PDB file of C-alpha atoms in Angstrom:
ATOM      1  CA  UNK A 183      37.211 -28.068  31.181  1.00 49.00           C
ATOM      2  CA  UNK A 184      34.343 -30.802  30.391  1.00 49.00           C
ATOM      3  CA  UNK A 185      32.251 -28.559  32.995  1.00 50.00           C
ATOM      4  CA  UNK A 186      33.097 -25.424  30.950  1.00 49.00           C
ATOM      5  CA  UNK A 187      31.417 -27.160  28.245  1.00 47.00           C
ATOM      6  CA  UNK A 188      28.806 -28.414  29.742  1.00 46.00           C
ATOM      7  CA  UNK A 189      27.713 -25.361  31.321  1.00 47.00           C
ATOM      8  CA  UNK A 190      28.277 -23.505  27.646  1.00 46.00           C
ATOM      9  CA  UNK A 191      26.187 -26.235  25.911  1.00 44.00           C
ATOM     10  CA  UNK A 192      23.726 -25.994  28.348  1.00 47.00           C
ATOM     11  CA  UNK A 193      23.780 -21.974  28.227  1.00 45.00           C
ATOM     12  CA  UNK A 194      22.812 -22.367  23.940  1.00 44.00           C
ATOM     13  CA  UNK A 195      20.199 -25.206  24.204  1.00 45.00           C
ATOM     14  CA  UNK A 196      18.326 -22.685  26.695  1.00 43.00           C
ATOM     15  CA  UNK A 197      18.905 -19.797  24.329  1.00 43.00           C
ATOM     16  CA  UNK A 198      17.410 -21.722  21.405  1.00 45.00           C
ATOM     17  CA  UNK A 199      14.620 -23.265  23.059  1.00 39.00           C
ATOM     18  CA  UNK A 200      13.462 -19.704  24.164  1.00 37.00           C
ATOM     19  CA  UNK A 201      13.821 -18.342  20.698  1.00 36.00           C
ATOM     20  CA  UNK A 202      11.852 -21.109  19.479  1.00 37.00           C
ATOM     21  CA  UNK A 203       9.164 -20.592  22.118  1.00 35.00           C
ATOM     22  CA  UNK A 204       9.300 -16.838  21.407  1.00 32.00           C
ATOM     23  CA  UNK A 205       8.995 -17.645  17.623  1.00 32.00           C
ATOM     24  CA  UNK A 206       5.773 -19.389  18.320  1.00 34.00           C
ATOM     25  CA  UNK A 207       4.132 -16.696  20.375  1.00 35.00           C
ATOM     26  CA  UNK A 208       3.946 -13.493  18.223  1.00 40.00           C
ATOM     27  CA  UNK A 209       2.001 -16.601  15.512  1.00 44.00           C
ATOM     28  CA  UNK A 210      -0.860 -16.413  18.239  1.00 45.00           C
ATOM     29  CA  UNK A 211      -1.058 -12.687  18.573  1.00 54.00           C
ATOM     30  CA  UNK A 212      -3.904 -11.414  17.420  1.00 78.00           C
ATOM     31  CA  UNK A 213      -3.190  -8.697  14.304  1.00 81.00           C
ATOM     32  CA  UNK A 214      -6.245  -6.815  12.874  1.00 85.00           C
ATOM     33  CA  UNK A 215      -5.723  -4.922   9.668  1.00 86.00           C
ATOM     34  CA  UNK A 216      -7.510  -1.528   9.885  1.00 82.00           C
ATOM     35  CA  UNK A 217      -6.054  -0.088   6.655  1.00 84.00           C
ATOM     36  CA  UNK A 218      -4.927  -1.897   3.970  1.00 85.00           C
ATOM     37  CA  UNK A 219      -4.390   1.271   0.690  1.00 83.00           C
ATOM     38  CA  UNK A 220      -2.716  -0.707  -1.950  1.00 80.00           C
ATOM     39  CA  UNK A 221      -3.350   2.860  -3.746  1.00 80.00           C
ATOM     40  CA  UNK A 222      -1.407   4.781  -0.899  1.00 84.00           C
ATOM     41  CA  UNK A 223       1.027   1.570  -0.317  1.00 85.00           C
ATOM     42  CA  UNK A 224      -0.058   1.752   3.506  1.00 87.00           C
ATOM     43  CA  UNK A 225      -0.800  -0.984   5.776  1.00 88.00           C
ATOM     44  CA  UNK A 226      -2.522  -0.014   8.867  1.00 88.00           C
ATOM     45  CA  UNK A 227      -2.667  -3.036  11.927  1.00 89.00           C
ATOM     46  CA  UNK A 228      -3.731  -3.199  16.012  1.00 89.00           C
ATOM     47  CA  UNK A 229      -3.243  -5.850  18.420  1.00 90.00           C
ATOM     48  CA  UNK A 230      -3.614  -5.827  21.957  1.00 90.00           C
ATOM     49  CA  UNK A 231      -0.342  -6.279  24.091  1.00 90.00           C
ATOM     50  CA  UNK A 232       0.961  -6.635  27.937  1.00 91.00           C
ATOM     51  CA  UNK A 233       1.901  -3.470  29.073  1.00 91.00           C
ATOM     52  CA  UNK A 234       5.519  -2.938  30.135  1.00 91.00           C
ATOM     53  CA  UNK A 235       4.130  -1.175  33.252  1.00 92.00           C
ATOM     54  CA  UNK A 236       1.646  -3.511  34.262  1.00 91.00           C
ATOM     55  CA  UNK A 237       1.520  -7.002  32.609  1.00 88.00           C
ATOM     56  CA  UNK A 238      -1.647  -7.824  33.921  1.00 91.00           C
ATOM     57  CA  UNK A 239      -3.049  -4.780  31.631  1.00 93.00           C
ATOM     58  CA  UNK A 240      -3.558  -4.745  28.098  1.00 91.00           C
ATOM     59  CA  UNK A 241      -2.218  -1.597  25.512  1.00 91.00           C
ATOM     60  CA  UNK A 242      -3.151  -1.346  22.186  1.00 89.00           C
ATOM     61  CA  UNK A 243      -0.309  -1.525  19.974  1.00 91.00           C
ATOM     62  CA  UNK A 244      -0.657   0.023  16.093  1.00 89.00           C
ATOM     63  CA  UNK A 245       2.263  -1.139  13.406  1.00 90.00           C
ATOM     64  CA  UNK A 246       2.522   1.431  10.473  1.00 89.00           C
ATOM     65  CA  UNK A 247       3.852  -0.234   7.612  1.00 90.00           C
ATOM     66  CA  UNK A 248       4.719   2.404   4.601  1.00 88.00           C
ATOM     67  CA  UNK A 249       5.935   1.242   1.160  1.00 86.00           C
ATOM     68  CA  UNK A 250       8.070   4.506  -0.767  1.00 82.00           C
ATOM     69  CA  UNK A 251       7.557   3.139  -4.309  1.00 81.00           C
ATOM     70  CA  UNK A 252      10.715   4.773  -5.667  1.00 80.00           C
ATOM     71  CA  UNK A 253       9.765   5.445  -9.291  1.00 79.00           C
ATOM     72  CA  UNK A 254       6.928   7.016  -8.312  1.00 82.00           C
ATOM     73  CA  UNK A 255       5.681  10.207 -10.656  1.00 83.00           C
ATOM     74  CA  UNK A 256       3.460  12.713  -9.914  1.00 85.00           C
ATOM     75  CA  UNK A 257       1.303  12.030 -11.951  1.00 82.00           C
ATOM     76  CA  UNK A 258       1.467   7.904 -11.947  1.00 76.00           C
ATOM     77  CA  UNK A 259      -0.378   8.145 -15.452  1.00 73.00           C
ATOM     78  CA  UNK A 260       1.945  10.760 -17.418  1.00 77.00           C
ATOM     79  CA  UNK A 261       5.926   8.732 -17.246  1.00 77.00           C
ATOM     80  CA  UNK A 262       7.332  12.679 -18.383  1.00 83.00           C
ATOM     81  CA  UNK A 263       6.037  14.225 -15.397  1.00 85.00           C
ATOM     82  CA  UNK A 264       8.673  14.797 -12.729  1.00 90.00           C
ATOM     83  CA  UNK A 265       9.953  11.591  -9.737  1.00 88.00           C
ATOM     84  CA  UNK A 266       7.651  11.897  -6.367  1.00 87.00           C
ATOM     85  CA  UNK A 267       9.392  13.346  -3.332  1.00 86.00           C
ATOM     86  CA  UNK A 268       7.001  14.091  -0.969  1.00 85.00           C
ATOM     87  CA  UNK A 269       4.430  11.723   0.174  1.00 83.00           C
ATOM     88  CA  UNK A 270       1.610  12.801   2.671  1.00 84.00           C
ATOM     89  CA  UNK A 271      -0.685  10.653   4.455  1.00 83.00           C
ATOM     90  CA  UNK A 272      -3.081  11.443   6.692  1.00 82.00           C
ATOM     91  CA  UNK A 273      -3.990   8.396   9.231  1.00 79.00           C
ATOM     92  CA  UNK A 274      -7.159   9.865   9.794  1.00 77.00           C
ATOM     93  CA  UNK A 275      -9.014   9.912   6.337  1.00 78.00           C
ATOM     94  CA  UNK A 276      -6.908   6.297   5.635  1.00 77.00           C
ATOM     95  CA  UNK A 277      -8.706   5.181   8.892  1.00 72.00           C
ATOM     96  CA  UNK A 278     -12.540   6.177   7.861  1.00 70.00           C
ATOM     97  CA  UNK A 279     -14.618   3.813   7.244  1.00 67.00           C
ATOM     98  CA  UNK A 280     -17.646   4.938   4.937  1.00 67.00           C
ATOM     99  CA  UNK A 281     -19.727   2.521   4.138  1.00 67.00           C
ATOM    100  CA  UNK A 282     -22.487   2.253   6.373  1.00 67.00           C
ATOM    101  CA  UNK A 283     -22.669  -0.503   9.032  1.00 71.00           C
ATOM    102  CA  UNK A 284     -25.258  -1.881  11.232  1.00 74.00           C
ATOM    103  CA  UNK A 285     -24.887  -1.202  14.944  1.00 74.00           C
ATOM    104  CA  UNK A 286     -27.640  -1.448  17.859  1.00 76.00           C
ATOM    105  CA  UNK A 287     -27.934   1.545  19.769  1.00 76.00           C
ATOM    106  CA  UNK A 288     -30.571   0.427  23.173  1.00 78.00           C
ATOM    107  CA  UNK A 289     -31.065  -3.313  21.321  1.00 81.00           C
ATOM    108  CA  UNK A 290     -32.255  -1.622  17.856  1.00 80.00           C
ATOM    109  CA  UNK A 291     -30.416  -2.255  14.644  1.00 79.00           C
ATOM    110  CA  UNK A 292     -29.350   1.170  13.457  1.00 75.00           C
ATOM    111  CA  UNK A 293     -27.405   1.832   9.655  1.00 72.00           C
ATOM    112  CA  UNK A 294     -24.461   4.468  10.662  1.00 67.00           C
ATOM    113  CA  UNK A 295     -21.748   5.457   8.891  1.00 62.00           C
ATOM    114  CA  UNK A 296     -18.751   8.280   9.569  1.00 55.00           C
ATOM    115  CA  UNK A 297     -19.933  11.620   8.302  1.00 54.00           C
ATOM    116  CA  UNK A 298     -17.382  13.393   7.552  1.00 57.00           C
ATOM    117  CA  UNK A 299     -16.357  10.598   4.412  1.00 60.00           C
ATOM    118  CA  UNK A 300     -15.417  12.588   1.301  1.00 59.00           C
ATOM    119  CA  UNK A 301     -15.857  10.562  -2.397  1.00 55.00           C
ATOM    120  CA  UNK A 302     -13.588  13.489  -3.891  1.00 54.00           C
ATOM    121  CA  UNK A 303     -10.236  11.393  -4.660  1.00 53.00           C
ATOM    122  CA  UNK A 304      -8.770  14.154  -7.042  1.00 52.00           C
ATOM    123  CA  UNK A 305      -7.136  15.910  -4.280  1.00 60.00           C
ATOM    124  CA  UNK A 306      -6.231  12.301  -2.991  1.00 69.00           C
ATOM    125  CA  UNK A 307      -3.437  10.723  -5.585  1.00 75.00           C
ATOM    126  CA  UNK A 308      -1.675   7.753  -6.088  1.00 79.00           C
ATOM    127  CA  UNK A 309       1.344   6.739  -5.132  1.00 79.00           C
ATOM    128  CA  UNK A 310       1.545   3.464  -7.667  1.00 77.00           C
ATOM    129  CA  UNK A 311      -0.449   1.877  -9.821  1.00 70.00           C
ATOM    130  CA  UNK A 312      -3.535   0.041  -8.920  1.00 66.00           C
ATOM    131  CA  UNK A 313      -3.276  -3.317 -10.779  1.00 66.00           C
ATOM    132  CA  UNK A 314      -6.397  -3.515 -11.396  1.00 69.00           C
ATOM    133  CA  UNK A 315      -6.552  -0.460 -13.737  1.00 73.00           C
ATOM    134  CA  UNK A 316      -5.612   0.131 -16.675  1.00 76.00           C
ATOM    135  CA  UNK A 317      -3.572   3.005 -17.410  1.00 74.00           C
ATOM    136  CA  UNK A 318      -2.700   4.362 -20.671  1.00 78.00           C
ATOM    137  CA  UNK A 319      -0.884   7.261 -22.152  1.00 77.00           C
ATOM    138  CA  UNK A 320      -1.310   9.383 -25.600  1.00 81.00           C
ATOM    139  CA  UNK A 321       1.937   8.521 -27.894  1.00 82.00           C
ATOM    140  CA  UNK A 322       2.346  10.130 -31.628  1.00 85.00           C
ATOM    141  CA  UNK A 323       2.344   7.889 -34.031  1.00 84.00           C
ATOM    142  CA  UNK A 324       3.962   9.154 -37.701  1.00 87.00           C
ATOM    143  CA  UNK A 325       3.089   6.578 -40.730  1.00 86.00           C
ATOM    144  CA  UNK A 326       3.146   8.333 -44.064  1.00 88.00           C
ATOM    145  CA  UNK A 327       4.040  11.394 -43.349  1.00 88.00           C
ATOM    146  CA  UNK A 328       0.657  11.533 -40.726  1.00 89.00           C
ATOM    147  CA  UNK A 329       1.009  11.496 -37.398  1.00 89.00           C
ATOM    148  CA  UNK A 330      -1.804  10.912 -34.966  1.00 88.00           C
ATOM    149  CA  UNK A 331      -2.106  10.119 -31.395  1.00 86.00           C
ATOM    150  CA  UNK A 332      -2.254   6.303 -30.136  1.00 84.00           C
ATOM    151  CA  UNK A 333      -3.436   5.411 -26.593  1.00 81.00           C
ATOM    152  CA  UNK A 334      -0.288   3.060 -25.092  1.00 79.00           C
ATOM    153  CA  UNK A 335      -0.815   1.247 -22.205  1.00 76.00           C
ATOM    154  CA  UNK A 336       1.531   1.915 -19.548  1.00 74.00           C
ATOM    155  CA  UNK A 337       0.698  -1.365 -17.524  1.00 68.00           C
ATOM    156  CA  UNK A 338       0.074  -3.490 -19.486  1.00 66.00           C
ATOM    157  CA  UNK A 339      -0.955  -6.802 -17.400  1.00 64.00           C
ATOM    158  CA  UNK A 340      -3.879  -4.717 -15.963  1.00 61.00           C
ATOM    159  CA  UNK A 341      -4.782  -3.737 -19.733  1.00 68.00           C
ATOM    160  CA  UNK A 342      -5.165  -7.609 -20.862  1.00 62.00           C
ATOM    161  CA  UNK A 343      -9.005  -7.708 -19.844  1.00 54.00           C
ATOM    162  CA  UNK A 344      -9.263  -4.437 -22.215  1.00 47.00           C
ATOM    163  CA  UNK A 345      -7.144  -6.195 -25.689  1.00 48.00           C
ATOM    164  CA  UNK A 346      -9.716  -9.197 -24.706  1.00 47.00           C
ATOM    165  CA  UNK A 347     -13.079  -6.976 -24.810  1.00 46.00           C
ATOM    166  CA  UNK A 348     -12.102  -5.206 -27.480  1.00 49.00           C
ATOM    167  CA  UNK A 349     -11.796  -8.227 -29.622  1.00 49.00           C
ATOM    168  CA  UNK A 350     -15.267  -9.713 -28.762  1.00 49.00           C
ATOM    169  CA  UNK A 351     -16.069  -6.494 -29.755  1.00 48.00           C
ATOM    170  CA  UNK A 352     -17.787  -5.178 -26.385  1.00 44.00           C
ATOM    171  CA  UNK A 353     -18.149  -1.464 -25.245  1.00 45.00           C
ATOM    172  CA  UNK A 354     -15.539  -1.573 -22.795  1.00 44.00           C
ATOM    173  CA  UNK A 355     -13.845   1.303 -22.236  1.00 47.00           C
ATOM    174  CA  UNK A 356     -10.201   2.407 -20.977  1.00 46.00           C
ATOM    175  CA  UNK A 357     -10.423   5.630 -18.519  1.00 46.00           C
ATOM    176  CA  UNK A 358      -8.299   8.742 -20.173  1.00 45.00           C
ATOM    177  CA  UNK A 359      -6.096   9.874 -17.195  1.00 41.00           C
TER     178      UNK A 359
END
């Protein structure tokens, strides 16, 4: 019986000791983010790994991480307009990169960028808020017997730097979506 117990205690310190090691390993790996859309809530990352054929080759690995905000409108800017169900993303346009970069081509320093990049973003929404925008919304407002349309903010932590321009009385203005 005591070598029953032995062997089992012996059996769990090796099972722990290779979780721990295990643990340790995927902190060395080497991610690199190649989307980060806070807009799209997409994260994008690579790393090379062993491949399961052949260990002494290495396979790029890609991890798609997609966040389904479940509020989410169709219009993000208009809280009547009807709940998001269908969210498209293409991997290609999240992948471009369109700001130009320098690259040597035969030892020269060349500026190159992707050409197909596309600054239209109106056929490209939102899926959430960026929190660094303000977004507001027209609300009627009746006081004696008048009503008139008031812009509400419908974030109203990203709205804080307008409130504070507006009362130092500079010309900063709040986009109309």
């Amino acid at each position: 019986m005591l070598k029953g117990n032995v062997v089992l205690v012996a059996a769990l310190l090796l099972f722990e000791v290779s979780l721990f090691v295990t643990g340790f390993i995927d902190e060395d790996d080497d991610h690199r983010v190649l989307v980060d859309n806070k807009c799209k809530c997409i994260k994008v990352t690579s790393r090379f790994v062993p491949s399961e054929e052949n260990p002494n080759e290495k396979v790029l690995e890609r991890n798609i991480e997609i966040r389904i905000p479940l509020n989410s409108r169709i219009n993000i800017s208009d809280p009547t307009s009807p709940l998001r169900t269908n969210f498209v993303y293409d991997l290609s346009k999240l992948c471009q990169k369109c700001n130009a970069e320098e690259i040597y081509i035969g030892g020269e320093p060349v500026m190159a960028a992707q050409g197909t990049c596309s600054s239209d973003s109106s056929e490209d929404p939102c899926y959430t808020y960026n929190r660094n925008k303000c977004y507001t919304w027209g609300v009627p407002f009746t006081s004696k017997g008048k009503t008139i349309m008031k812009r509400a903010a419908l974030n109203p932590e990203s709205c804080y730097e307008y409130q504070h321009h507006l009362k130092q009385g500079s010309k900063f203005q709040v986009p109309n979506y």
